Tab-separated table of C-alpha atoms in Angstrom:
chain	number	residue	atom	x	y	z
A	1169	MET	CA	118.166	11.612	275.908
A	1170	ALA	CA	118.178	10.376	279.500
A	1171	SER	CA	118.470	6.621	279.952
A	1172	ARG	CA	115.491	4.787	281.424
A	1173	LYS	CA	115.665	3.910	285.097
A	1174	TYR	CA	114.279	0.885	286.936
A	1175	TYR	CA	113.541	1.247	290.646
A	1176	VAL	CA	113.797	-1.709	293.017
A	1177	VAL	CA	111.897	-1.519	296.305
A	1178	TRP	CA	112.995	-4.227	298.749
A	1179	VAL	CA	111.237	-2.760	301.769
A	1180	GLY	CA	108.223	-0.503	301.306
A	1181	ARG	CA	104.460	-0.528	301.091
A	1182	GLN	CA	104.677	-2.871	298.116
A	1183	PRO	CA	108.079	-4.385	297.254
A	1184	GLY	CA	108.721	-4.756	293.536
A	1185	ILE	CA	110.295	-3.230	290.455
A	1186	TYR	CA	108.958	0.082	289.187
A	1187	THR	CA	109.606	1.904	285.932
A	1188	GLU	CA	108.483	5.330	287.196
A	1189	TRP	CA	110.040	7.261	290.071
A	1190	ASP	CA	106.649	8.549	291.238
A	1191	ASP	CA	105.424	4.958	291.667
A	1192	CYS	CA	108.571	4.033	293.605
A	1193	PHE	CA	108.311	7.152	295.775
A	1194	GLU	CA	104.733	6.240	296.677
A	1195	GLN	CA	105.957	2.921	298.098
A	1196	VAL	CA	108.805	4.302	300.214
A	1197	ASN	CA	107.822	7.822	301.251
A	1198	GLY	CA	107.247	7.803	304.995
A	1199	PHE	CA	107.609	4.012	305.233
A	1200	PRO	CA	109.780	2.989	308.233
A	1201	GLY	CA	112.989	1.291	307.110
A	1202	ALA	CA	112.233	1.653	303.403
A	1203	ARG	CA	115.011	0.325	301.141
A	1204	TYR	CA	115.186	1.055	297.432
A	1205	LYS	CA	117.620	1.749	294.603
A	1206	SER	CA	117.608	2.722	290.926
A	1207	PHE	CA	119.200	0.666	288.147
A	1208	ASP	CA	120.049	1.463	284.536
A	1209	SER	CA	118.721	-1.808	283.104
A	1210	GLN	CA	115.792	-4.126	283.654
A	1211	THR	CA	118.152	-7.095	283.907
A	1212	ALA	CA	120.186	-5.528	286.703
A	1213	ALA	CA	117.022	-4.516	288.560
A	1214	THR	CA	115.579	-8.029	288.285
A	1215	ILE	CA	118.760	-9.666	289.572
A	1216	ALA	CA	118.905	-7.211	292.474
A	1217	PHE	CA	115.224	-7.637	293.363
A	1218	ARG	CA	115.533	-11.421	293.448
A	1219	GLY	CA	118.630	-11.183	295.613
A	1220	ASP	CA	119.451	-9.862	299.074
A	1221	PRO	CA	119.351	-6.068	299.505
A	1222	ASP	CA	122.179	-6.333	302.008
A	1223	ASP	CA	124.428	-7.389	299.117
A	1224	GLU	CA	123.987	-3.904	297.658
A	1225	GLY	CA	125.826	-2.381	300.625
A	1226	SER	CA	125.917	1.325	301.305
A	1227	ILE	CA	124.453	2.378	297.952
A	1228	ILE	CA	120.976	1.317	299.046
A	1229	ARG	CA	118.876	4.231	300.179
A	1230	THR	CA	117.456	3.595	303.621
A	1231	ILE	CA	114.872	5.755	305.338
A	1232	ALA	CA	115.329	6.052	309.093
A	1233	GLY	CA	113.871	3.137	311.022
A	1234	HIS	CA	114.289	-0.624	311.209
A	1235	SER	CA	115.470	-2.462	308.105
A	1236	ALA	CA	113.605	-5.750	308.415
A	1237	ARG	CA	112.987	-7.443	305.078
A	1238	PRO	CA	109.463	-8.451	304.040
A	1239	ALA	CA	108.548	-12.128	304.283
A	1240	ALA	CA	108.318	-12.509	300.512
A	1241	GLN	CA	112.021	-11.726	300.202
A	1242	GLN	CA	113.298	-13.940	303.007
A	1243	ALA	CA	114.184	-16.670	300.514
A	1244	THR	CA	115.342	-15.952	296.979
A	1245	ILE	CA	113.620	-18.081	294.347
A	1246	ALA	CA	115.409	-18.503	291.017
A	1247	TYR	CA	112.381	-19.192	288.849
A	1248	ALA	CA	114.576	-19.583	285.768
A	1249	ASP	CA	116.131	-22.646	287.420
A	1250	ILE	CA	112.763	-24.410	287.607
A	1251	PRO	CA	112.072	-25.771	284.110
A	1252	GLU	CA	108.389	-26.391	284.819
A	1253	ILE	CA	107.722	-22.656	285.243
A	1254	ASN	CA	106.789	-20.662	282.154
A	1255	LEU	CA	108.661	-17.401	282.619
A	1256	ASP	CA	106.670	-15.712	279.858
A	1257	ALA	CA	103.587	-15.532	282.040
A	1258	ILE	CA	101.727	-13.316	284.467
A	1259	ALA	CA	101.334	-14.332	288.110
A	1260	VAL	CA	98.466	-12.978	290.193
A	1261	ASP	CA	97.771	-13.023	293.897
A	1262	GLY	CA	95.472	-11.471	296.460
A	1263	ALA	CA	95.797	-10.685	300.127
A	1264	CYS	CA	93.382	-9.846	302.908
A	1265	ALA	CA	94.057	-8.701	306.468
A	1266	GLY	CA	91.170	-10.415	308.241
A	1267	ASN	CA	88.110	-12.234	306.932
A	1268	PRO	CA	86.606	-9.963	305.884
A	1269	GLY	CA	89.308	-7.316	306.010
A	1270	MET	CA	91.433	-4.910	304.002
A	1271	MET	CA	91.869	-6.552	300.608
A	1272	GLU	CA	94.182	-5.991	297.656
A	1273	TYR	CA	95.428	-7.844	294.617
A	1274	ARG	CA	98.071	-7.524	291.926
A	1275	GLY	CA	99.665	-9.078	288.864
A	1276	VAL	CA	103.376	-9.289	288.084
A	1277	ASP	CA	105.533	-10.419	285.191
A	1278	VAL	CA	107.055	-13.770	286.188
A	1279	LYS	CA	110.332	-13.244	284.340
A	1280	THR	CA	111.155	-9.774	285.679
A	1281	GLY	CA	109.040	-9.362	288.818
A	1282	ILE	CA	107.749	-6.043	287.478
A	1283	GLU	CA	104.319	-5.193	288.823
A	1284	LEU	CA	101.780	-4.850	285.998
A	1285	PHE	CA	98.751	-3.807	288.038
A	1286	HIS	CA	97.821	-3.358	291.685
A	1287	VAL	CA	94.390	-2.615	293.143
A	1288	GLY	CA	93.650	-1.822	296.784
A	1289	PRO	CA	93.681	-1.902	299.701
A	1290	LEU	CA	89.870	-1.939	299.795
A	1291	ALA	CA	87.735	-2.383	302.897
A	1292	GLU	CA	85.931	-5.563	303.931
A	1293	GLY	CA	86.901	-8.088	301.282
A	1294	THR	CA	88.130	-11.677	301.329
A	1295	ASN	CA	91.161	-13.451	299.959
A	1296	ASN	CA	89.070	-15.507	297.523
A	1297	VAL	CA	87.453	-12.371	296.115
A	1298	ALA	CA	90.870	-10.738	295.735
A	1299	GLU	CA	92.238	-13.794	293.905
A	1300	TYR	CA	89.231	-13.871	291.562
A	1301	LEU	CA	89.425	-10.169	290.751
A	1302	ALA	CA	93.148	-10.542	290.110
A	1303	LEU	CA	92.507	-13.290	287.556
A	1304	VAL	CA	89.801	-11.342	285.741
A	1305	HIS	CA	91.986	-8.228	285.774
A	1306	ALA	CA	94.860	-10.200	284.227
A	1307	LEU	CA	92.597	-11.659	281.543
A	1308	ALA	CA	91.259	-8.194	280.692
A	1309	TYR	CA	94.780	-6.735	280.753
A	1310	LEU	CA	95.959	-9.274	278.179
A	1311	TYR	CA	92.748	-9.077	276.134
A	1312	ASN	CA	93.149	-5.328	275.763
A	1313	LYS	CA	96.683	-5.897	274.472
A	1314	GLY	CA	95.391	-8.365	271.885
A	1315	ASP	CA	97.223	-11.181	273.687
A	1316	GLN	CA	95.308	-14.435	274.119
A	1317	THR	CA	98.302	-16.735	274.478
A	1318	THR	CA	100.224	-15.555	277.563
A	1319	PRO	CA	99.479	-17.875	280.509
A	1320	ILE	CA	98.335	-16.656	283.921
A	1321	TYR	CA	99.435	-18.363	287.129
A	1322	SER	CA	97.220	-18.479	290.218
A	1323	ASP	CA	97.612	-20.454	293.440
A	1324	SER	CA	93.887	-20.202	294.250
A	1325	LYS	CA	91.745	-23.255	293.439
A	1326	THR	CA	88.610	-21.310	294.366
A	1327	ALA	CA	89.361	-18.375	292.073
A	1328	ARG	CA	90.226	-20.675	289.189
A	1329	GLY	CA	86.926	-22.479	289.734
A	1330	TRP	CA	84.970	-19.229	289.692
A	1331	ILE	CA	86.605	-18.302	286.394
A	1332	LYS	CA	85.673	-21.710	284.967
A	1333	ASN	CA	82.062	-21.186	286.120
A	1334	ARG	CA	82.050	-17.635	284.693
A	1335	GLY	CA	81.260	-15.830	287.910
A	1336	CYS	CA	82.077	-15.274	291.580
A	1337	ARG	CA	80.248	-17.355	294.214
A	1338	THR	CA	81.322	-15.425	297.289
A	1339	ARG	CA	79.366	-15.471	300.540
A	1340	LEU	CA	80.694	-12.037	301.424
A	1341	THR	CA	77.905	-9.795	302.729
A	1342	PRO	CA	77.519	-6.379	301.058
A	1343	THR	CA	78.024	-3.449	303.431
A	1344	ALA	CA	78.450	0.286	303.099
A	1345	ALA	CA	82.197	-0.207	303.537
A	1346	ASN	CA	82.695	-2.733	300.743
A	1347	THR	CA	80.545	-1.081	298.080
A	1348	LYS	CA	83.616	-0.601	295.886
A	1349	ILE	CA	84.453	-4.301	296.047
A	1350	PHE	CA	80.970	-5.301	294.944
A	1351	GLU	CA	81.153	-2.796	292.114
A	1352	LEU	CA	84.386	-4.458	290.976
A	1353	LEU	CA	82.790	-7.911	291.315
A	1354	ALA	CA	79.798	-6.889	289.217
A	1355	ARG	CA	82.079	-5.542	286.498
A	1356	ALA	CA	84.318	-8.615	286.679
A	1357	ASN	CA	81.390	-11.026	286.423
A	1358	LEU	CA	79.948	-9.136	283.468
A	1359	TRP	CA	83.332	-9.032	281.734
A	1360	ILE	CA	84.102	-12.732	282.151
A	1361	GLN	CA	80.619	-13.673	280.942
A	1362	SER	CA	80.793	-11.474	277.850
A	1363	HIS	CA	84.341	-12.135	276.627
A	1364	ASP	CA	85.880	-15.179	275.004
A	1365	THR	CA	89.264	-15.620	276.650
A	1366	ARG	CA	91.821	-18.201	275.633
A	1367	ASN	CA	94.785	-17.440	277.869
A	1368	PRO	CA	95.713	-20.600	279.811
A	1369	ILE	CA	95.097	-20.261	283.559
A	1370	LEU	CA	97.697	-22.402	285.273
A	1371	ARG	CA	98.030	-23.642	288.842
A	1372	TRP	CA	101.068	-22.306	290.639
A	1373	ASP	CA	102.637	-25.256	292.490
A	1374	THR	CA	103.513	-23.551	295.775
A	1375	ASP	CA	104.711	-26.760	297.432
A	1376	SER	CA	107.302	-27.369	294.713
A	1377	TRP	CA	108.139	-23.851	293.536
A	1378	GLY	CA	107.721	-21.653	296.609
A	1379	GLU	CA	105.449	-18.620	296.861
A	1380	ILE	CA	103.938	-17.248	293.693
A	1381	PRO	CA	105.837	-14.195	292.327
A	1382	ALA	CA	102.847	-11.929	293.026
A	1383	ASP	CA	102.722	-12.998	296.688
A	1384	PHE	CA	102.291	-10.138	299.165
A	1385	GLY	CA	104.653	-11.717	301.701
A	1386	ARG	CA	102.299	-11.708	304.670
A	1387	LYS	CA	102.451	-15.383	305.656
């Protein structure tokens, strides 16, 4: 039986740790300067992802082009060294290129950096909407697993407030381009209003801890 592989993408469409080659390939195929490598254990992949890809030397696969590292990896954050951080948690984040603009969001496991879900890019959204959808997605993800104890970290005060008020209060104007986003918002609002969730939603202290693990590295 073949051993399981873990794929680290340092430079690609979405840096992270992937458990399936097809998902890794999607991030690096045709991406200028893509850098990635497979590992035989989750521990080794996590250590490598949190470190500097240049330390891996010639065994890193590099696709022709520049090899600039994404902003999220410019500084390595050892979350395990910060006692205030609960490593057994999910971190969520959203990103938007413009306001409105191309929007996406994702959730990652804090301890390993493995991406648990990723939605987007979607046209004509906002960062607040992305952050809210990410939180609802994480709550639903855990609810479906029968888990109502794992905490969720978010660095968005607005999104956390919308969750508390059981619904999004965006001023985003519906257009033909962002129909999908409003469909997701309608589903998210209905879900949060019809489900009793108990997972703690915690504030990620960016000033003290650095960027949230789910950060898209675009700052």
